[in-house]
PDB file of C-alpha atoms in Angstrom:
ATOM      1  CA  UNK A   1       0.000   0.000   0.000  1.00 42.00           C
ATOM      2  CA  UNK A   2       1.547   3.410  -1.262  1.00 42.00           C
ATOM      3  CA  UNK A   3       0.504   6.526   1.485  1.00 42.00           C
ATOM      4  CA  UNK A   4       0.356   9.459  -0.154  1.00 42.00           C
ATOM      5  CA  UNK A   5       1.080  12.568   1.708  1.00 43.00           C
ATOM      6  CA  UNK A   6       1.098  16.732   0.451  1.00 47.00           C
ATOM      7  CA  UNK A   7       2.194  19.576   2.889  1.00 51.00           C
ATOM      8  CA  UNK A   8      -0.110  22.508   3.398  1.00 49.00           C
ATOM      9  CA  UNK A   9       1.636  25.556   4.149  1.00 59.00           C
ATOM     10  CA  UNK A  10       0.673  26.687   7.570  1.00 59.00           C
ATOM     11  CA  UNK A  11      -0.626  29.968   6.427  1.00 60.00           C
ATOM     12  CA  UNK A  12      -3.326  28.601   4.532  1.00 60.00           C
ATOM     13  CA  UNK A  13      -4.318  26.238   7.372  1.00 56.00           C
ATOM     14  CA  UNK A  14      -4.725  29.032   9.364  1.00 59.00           C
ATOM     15  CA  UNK A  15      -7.068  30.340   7.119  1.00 61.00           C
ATOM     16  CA  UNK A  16      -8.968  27.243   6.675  1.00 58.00           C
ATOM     17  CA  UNK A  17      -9.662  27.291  10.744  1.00 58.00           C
ATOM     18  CA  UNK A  18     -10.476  31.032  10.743  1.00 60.00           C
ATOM     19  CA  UNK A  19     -13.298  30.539   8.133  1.00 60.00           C
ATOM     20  CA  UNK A  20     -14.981  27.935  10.061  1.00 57.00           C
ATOM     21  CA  UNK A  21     -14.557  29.761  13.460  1.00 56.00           C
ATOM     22  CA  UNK A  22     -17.598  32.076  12.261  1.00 55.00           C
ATOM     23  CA  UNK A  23     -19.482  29.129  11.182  1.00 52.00           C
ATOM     24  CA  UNK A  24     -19.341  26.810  13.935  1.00 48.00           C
ATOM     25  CA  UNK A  25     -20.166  29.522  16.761  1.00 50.00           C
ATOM     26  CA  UNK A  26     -23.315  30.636  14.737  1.00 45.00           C
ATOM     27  CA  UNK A  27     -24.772  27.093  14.444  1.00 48.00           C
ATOM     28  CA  UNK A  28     -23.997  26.701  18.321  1.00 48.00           C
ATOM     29  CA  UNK A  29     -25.566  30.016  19.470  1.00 49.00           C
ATOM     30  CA  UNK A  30     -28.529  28.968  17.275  1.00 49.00           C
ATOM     31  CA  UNK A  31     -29.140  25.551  18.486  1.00 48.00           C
ATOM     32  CA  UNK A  32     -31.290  26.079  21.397  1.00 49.00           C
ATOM     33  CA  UNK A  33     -33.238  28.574  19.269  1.00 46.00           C
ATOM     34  CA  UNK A  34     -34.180  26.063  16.622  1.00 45.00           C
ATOM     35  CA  UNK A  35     -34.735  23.481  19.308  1.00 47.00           C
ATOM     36  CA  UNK A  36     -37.251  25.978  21.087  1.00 52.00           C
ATOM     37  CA  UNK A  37     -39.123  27.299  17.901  1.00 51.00           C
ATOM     38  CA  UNK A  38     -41.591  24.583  16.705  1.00 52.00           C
ATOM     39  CA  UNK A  39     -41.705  23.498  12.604  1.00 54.00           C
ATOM     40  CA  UNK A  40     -44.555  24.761  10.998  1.00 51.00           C
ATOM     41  CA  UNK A  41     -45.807  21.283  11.027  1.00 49.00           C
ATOM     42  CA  UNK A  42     -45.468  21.612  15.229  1.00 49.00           C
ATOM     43  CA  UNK A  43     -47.550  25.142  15.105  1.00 48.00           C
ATOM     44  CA  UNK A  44     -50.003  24.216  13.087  1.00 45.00           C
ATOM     45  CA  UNK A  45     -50.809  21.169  14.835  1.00 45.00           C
ATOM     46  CA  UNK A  46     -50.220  22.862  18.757  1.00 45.00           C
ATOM     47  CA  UNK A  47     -52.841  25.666  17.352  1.00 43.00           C
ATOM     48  CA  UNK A  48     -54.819  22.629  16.247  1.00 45.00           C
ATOM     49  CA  UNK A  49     -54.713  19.738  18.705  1.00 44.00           C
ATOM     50  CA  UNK A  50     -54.253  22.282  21.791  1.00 46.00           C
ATOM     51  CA  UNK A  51     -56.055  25.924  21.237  1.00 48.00           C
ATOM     52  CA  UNK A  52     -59.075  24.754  18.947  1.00 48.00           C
ATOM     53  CA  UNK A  53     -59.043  21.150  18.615  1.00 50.00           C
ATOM     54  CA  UNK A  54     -62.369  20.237  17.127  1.00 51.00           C
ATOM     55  CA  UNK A  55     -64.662  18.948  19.810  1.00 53.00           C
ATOM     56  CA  UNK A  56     -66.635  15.533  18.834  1.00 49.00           C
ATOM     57  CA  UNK A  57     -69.871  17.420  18.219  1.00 47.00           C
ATOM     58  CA  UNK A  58     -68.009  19.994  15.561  1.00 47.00           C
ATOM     59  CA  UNK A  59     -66.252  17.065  13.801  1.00 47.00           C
ATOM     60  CA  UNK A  60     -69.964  15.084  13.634  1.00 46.00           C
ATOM     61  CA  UNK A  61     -72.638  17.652  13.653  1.00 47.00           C
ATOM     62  CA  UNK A  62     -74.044  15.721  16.706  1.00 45.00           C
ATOM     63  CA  UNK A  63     -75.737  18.308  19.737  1.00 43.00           C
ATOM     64  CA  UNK A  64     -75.582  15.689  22.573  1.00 42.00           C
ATOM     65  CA  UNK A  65     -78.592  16.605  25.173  1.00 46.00           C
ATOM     66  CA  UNK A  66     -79.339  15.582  28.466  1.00 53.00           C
ATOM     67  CA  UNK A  67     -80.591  12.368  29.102  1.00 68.00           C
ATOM     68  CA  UNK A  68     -84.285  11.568  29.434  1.00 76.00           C
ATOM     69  CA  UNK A  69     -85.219  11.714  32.752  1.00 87.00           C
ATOM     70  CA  UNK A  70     -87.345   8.614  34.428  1.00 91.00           C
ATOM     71  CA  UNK A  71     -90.506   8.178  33.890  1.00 90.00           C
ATOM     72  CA  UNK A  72     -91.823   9.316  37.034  1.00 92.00           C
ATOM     73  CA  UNK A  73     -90.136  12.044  37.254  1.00 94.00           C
ATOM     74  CA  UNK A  74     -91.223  13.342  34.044  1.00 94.00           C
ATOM     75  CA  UNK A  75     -94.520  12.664  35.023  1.00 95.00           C
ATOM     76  CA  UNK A  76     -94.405  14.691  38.113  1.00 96.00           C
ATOM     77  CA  UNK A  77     -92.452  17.146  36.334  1.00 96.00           C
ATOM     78  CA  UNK A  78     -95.924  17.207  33.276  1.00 96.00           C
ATOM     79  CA  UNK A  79     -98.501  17.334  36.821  1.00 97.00           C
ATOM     80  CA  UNK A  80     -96.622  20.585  38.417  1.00 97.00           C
ATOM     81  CA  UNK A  81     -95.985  22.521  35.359  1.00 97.00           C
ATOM     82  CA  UNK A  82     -99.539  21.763  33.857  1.00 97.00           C
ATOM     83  CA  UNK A  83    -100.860  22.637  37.470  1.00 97.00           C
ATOM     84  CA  UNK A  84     -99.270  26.167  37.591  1.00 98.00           C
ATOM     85  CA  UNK A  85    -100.173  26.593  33.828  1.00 98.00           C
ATOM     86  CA  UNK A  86    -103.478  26.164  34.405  1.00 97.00           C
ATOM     87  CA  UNK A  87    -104.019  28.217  36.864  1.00 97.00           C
ATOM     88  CA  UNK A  88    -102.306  31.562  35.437  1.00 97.00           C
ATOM     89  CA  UNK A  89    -104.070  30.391  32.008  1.00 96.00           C
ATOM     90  CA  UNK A  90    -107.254  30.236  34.106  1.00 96.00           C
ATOM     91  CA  UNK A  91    -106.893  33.777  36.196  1.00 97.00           C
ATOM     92  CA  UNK A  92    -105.768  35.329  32.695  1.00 97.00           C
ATOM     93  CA  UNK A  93    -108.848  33.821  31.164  1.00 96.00           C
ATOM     94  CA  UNK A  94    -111.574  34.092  33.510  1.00 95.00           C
ATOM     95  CA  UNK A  95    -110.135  37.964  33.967  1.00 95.00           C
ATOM     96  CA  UNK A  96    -110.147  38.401  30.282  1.00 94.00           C
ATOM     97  CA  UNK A  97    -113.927  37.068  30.192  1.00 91.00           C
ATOM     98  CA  UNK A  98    -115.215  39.628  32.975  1.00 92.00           C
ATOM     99  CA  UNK A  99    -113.812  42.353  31.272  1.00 91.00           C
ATOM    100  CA  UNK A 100    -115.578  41.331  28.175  1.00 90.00           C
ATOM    101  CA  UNK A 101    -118.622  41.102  29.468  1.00 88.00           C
ATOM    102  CA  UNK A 102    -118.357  44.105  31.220  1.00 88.00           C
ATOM    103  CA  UNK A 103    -117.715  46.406  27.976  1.00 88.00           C
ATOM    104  CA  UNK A 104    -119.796  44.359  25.798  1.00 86.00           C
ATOM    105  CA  UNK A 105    -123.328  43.233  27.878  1.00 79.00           C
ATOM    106  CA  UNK A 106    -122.223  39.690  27.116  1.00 75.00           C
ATOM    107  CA  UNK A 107    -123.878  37.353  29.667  1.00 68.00           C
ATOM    108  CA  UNK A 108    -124.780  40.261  31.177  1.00 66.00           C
ATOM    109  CA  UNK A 109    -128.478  39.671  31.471  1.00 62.00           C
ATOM    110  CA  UNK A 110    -128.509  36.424  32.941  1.00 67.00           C
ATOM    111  CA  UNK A 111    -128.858  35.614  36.576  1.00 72.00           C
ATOM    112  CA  UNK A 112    -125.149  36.167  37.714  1.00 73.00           C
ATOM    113  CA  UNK A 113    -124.703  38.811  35.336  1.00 78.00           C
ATOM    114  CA  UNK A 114    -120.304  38.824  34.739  1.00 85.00           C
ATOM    115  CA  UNK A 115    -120.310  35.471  36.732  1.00 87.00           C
ATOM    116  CA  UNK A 116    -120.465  33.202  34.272  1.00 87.00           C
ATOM    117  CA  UNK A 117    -118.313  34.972  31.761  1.00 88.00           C
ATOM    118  CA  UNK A 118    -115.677  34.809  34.513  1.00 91.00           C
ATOM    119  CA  UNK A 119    -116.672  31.344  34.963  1.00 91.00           C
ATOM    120  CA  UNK A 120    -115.865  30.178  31.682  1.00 91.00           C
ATOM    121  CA  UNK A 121    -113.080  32.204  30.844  1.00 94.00           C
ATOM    122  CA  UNK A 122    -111.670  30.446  34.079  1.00 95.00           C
ATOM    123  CA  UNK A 123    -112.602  27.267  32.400  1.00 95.00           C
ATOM    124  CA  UNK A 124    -110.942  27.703  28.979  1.00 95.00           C
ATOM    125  CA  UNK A 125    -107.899  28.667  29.849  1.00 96.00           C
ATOM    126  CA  UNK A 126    -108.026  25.959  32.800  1.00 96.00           C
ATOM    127  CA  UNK A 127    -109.008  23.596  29.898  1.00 95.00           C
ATOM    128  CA  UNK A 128    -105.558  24.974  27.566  1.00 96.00           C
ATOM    129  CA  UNK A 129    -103.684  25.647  30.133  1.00 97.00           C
ATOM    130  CA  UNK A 130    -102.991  22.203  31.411  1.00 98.00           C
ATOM    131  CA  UNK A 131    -101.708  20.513  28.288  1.00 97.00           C
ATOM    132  CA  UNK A 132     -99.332  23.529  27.484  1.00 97.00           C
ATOM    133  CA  UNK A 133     -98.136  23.332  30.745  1.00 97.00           C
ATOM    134  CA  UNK A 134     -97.609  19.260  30.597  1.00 97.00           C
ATOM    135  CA  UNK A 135     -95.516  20.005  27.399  1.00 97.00           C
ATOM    136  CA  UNK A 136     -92.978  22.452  28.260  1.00 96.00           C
ATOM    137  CA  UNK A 137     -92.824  20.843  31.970  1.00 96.00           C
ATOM    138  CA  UNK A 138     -92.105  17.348  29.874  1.00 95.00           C
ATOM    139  CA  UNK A 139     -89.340  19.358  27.614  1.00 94.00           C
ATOM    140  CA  UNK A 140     -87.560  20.506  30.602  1.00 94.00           C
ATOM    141  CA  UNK A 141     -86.561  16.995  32.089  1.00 94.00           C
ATOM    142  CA  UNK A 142     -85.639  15.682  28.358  1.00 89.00           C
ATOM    143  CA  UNK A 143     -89.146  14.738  27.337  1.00 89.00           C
ATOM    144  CA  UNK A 144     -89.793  14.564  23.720  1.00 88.00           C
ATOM    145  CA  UNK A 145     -93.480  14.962  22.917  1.00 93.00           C
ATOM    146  CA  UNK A 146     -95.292  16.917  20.848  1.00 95.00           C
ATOM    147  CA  UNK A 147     -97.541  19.761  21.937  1.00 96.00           C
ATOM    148  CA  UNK A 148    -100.783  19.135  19.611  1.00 96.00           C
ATOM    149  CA  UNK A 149    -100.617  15.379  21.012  1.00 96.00           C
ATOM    150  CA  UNK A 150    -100.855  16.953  24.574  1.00 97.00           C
ATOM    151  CA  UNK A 151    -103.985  18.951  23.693  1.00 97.00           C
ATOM    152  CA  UNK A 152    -105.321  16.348  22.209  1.00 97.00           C
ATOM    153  CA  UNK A 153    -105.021  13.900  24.552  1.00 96.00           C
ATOM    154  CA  UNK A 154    -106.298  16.710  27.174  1.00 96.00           C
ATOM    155  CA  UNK A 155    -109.628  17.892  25.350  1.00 96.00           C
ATOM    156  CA  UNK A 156    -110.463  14.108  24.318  1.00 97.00           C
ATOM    157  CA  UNK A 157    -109.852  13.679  28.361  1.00 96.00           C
ATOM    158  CA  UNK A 158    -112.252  16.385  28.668  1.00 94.00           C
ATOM    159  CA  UNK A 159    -115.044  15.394  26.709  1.00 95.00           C
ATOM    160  CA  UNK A 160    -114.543  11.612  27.781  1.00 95.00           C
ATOM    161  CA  UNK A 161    -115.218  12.721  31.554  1.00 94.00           C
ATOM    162  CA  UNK A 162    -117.694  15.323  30.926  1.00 92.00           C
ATOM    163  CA  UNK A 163    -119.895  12.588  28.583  1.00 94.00           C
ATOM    164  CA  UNK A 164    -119.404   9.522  31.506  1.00 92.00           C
ATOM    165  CA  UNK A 165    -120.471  12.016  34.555  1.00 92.00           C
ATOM    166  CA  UNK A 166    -123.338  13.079  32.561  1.00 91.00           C
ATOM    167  CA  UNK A 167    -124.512   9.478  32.770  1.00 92.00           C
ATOM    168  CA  UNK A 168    -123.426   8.770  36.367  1.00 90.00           C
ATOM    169  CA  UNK A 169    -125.406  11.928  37.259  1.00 90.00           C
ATOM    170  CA  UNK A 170    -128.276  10.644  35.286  1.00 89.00           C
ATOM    171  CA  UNK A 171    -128.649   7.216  36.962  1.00 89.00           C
ATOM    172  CA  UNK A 172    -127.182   8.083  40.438  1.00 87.00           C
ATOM    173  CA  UNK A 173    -128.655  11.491  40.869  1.00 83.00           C
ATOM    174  CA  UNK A 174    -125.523  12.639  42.425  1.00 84.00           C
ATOM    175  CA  UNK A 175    -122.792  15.156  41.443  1.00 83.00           C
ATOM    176  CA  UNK A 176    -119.524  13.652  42.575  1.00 86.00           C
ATOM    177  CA  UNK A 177    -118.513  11.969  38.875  1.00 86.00           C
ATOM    178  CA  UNK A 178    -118.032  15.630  38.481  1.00 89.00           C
ATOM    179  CA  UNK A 179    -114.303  15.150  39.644  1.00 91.00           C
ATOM    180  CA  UNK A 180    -113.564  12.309  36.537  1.00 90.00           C
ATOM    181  CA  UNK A 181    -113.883  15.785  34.040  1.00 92.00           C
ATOM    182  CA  UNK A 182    -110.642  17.700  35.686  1.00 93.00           C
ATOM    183  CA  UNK A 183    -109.276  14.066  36.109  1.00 94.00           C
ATOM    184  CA  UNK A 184    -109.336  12.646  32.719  1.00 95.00           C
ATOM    185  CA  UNK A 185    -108.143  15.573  31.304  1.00 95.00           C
ATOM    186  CA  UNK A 186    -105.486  15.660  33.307  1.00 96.00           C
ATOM    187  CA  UNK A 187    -104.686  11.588  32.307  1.00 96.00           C
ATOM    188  CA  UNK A 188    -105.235  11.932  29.004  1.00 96.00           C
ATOM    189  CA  UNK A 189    -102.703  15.386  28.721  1.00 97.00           C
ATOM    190  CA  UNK A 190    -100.178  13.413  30.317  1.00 96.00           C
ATOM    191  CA  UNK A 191    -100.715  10.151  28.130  1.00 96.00           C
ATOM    192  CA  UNK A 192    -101.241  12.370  24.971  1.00 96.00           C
ATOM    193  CA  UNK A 193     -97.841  13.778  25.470  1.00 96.00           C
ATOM    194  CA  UNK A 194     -95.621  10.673  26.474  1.00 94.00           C
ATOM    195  CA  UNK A 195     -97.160   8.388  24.093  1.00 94.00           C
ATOM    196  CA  UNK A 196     -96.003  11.119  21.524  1.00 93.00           C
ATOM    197  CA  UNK A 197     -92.352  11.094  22.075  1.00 87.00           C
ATOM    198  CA  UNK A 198     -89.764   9.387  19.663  1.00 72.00           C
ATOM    199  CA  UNK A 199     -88.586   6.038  19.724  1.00 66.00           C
ATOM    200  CA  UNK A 200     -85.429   5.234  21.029  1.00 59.00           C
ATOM    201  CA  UNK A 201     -83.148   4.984  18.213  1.00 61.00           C
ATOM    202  CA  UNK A 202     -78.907   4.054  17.793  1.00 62.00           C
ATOM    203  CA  UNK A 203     -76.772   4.654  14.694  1.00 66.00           C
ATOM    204  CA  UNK A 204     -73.071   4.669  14.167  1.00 69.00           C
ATOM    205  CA  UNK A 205     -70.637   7.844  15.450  1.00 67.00           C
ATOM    206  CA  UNK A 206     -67.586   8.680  13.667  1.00 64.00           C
ATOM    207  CA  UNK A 207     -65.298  11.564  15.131  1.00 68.00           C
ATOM    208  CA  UNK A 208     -62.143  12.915  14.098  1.00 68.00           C
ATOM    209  CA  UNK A 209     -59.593  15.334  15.031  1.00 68.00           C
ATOM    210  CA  UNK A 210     -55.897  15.549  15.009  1.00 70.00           C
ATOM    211  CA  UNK A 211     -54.800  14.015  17.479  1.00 72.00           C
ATOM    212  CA  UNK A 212     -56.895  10.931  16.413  1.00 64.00           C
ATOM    213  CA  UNK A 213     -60.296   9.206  15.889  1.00 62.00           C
ATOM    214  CA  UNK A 214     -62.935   7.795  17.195  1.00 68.00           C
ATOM    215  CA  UNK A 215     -65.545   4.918  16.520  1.00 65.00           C
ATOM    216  CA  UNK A 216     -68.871   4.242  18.135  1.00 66.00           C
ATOM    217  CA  UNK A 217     -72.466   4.236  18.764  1.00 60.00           C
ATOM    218  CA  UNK A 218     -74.708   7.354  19.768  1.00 61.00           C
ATOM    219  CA  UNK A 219     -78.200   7.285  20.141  1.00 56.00           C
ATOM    220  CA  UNK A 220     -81.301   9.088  22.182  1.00 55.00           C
ATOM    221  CA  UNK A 221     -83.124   6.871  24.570  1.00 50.00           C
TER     222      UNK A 221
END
C-alpha cells in the first residue's frame, strides 16, 4: 500500500480554521433557538390539537342533550308545570272574560250577570292551560313529545269525563262523577304527550380530530 502525503503551508491552514470559526459559533448560538421554535408542522398542529381542537360534536354535527329523565319524574315534572299553567291560564282567562262582558253586555243579562263569563273564561284557559303546561314541563326533564298530542289527549280527556259524569249523574242522581272531568283531562294530557315522544333509536358515530379518531355508537333513549 503506497501513502500518499502533500504539505499545506501553515498559512493557509490558518485560514482554513479562521473561516470555520464564524461558522461553527453561529450554528452553536442557534441551536437552542431552533430546538425551542416549533416546525410549521409543530404550530399548526399545537394551534390545532391544543387551542381549537375540534370537539366531537363539531367534527360530527351531533348536539348531545341531556338524558331523558325517568318516567316518574317526568310525570311529576308534566302534573306541576300543567298545574301552575293552568291556573295563570285560568286567572288570565276568567279575567279576560269579565272584562268582556263588562264592555260588551255579554252574559250580562242572565242571573249572575259577569259570573259566568268569569266562569268560563276560568274554564278555557283551565281547559288549555294544562296541556301547554304538561308540554314544556315534559321538555324541561328531556321529554320529547309533541304539543298538539298533549292537547289532544287533554280535550279528548275532557269530553270523555264530561260525557261519563253526565250518565253517572243521570242514573245516580248525584254530582260527585263531576271530579272524573278535571281528572281525565289531566290523564289523558299526560298520556297524549308521552305516548307522543320518539322512539329510542342508535346509529353509528364517527369523530375525528388531530390528534386521532374515534368509533362508536350514539343514540337518544
Amino acid at each position: 500500500m503506497t501513502l500518499l502525503s502533500s504539505r499545506v503551508p501553515m498559512s493557509a491552514l490558518l485560514l482554513f480554521l479562521l473561516l470555520l470559526a464564524p461558522r461553527a459559533g453561529l450554528a452553536a448560538g442557534d441551536a437552542p433557538l431552533a430546538a425551542e421554535a416549533p416546525s410549521p408542522t409543530e404550530r399548526s398542529l399545537t394551534l390545532e390539537g391544543d387551542e381549537h381542537a375540534p370537539s366531537m360534536e363539531e367534527s360530527t354535527g351531533w348536539v348531545f342533550t341531556p338524558g331523558r329523565a325517568p318516567l316518574g319524574l317526568r310525570l311529576l315534572a308534566e302534573v306541576g308545570a300543567g298545574v301552575a299553567t293552568a291556573a295563570a291560564g285560568g286567572l288570565v282567562a276568567g279575567i279576560g272574560g269579565f272584562g268582556l262582558c263588562q264592555a260588551t253586555g255579554v252574559l250580562y243579562a242572565t242571573e249572575g250577570g259577569c259570573f259566568y263569563a268569569l266562569l268560563f273564561g276560568a274554564m278555557a284557559g283551565m281547559a288549555v292551560g294544562y296541556p301547554v303546561g304538561v308540554w314544556w314541563g315534559g321538555e324541561v326533564v328531556g321529554g320529547d313529545g309533541r304539543l298538539w298530542a298533549s292537547l289532544l289527549g287533554g280535550g279528548l280527556g275532557l269530553a270523555a269525563g264530561y260525557l261519563g259524569s253526565r250518565v253517572l249523574i243521570a242514573q245516580t242522581g248525584r254530582g260527585e262523577s263531576l271530579i272524573a272531568i278535571p281528572l281525565l283531562a289531566m290523564v289523558g294530557a299526560s298520556l297524549g304527550y308521552e305516548l307522543s315522544a320518539a322512539r329510542p333509536s342508535v346509529q353509528p358515530l364517527l369523530s375525528l380530530d388531530t390528534r386521532g379518531g374515534m368509533l362508536g355508537l350514539a343514540g337518544r333513549f
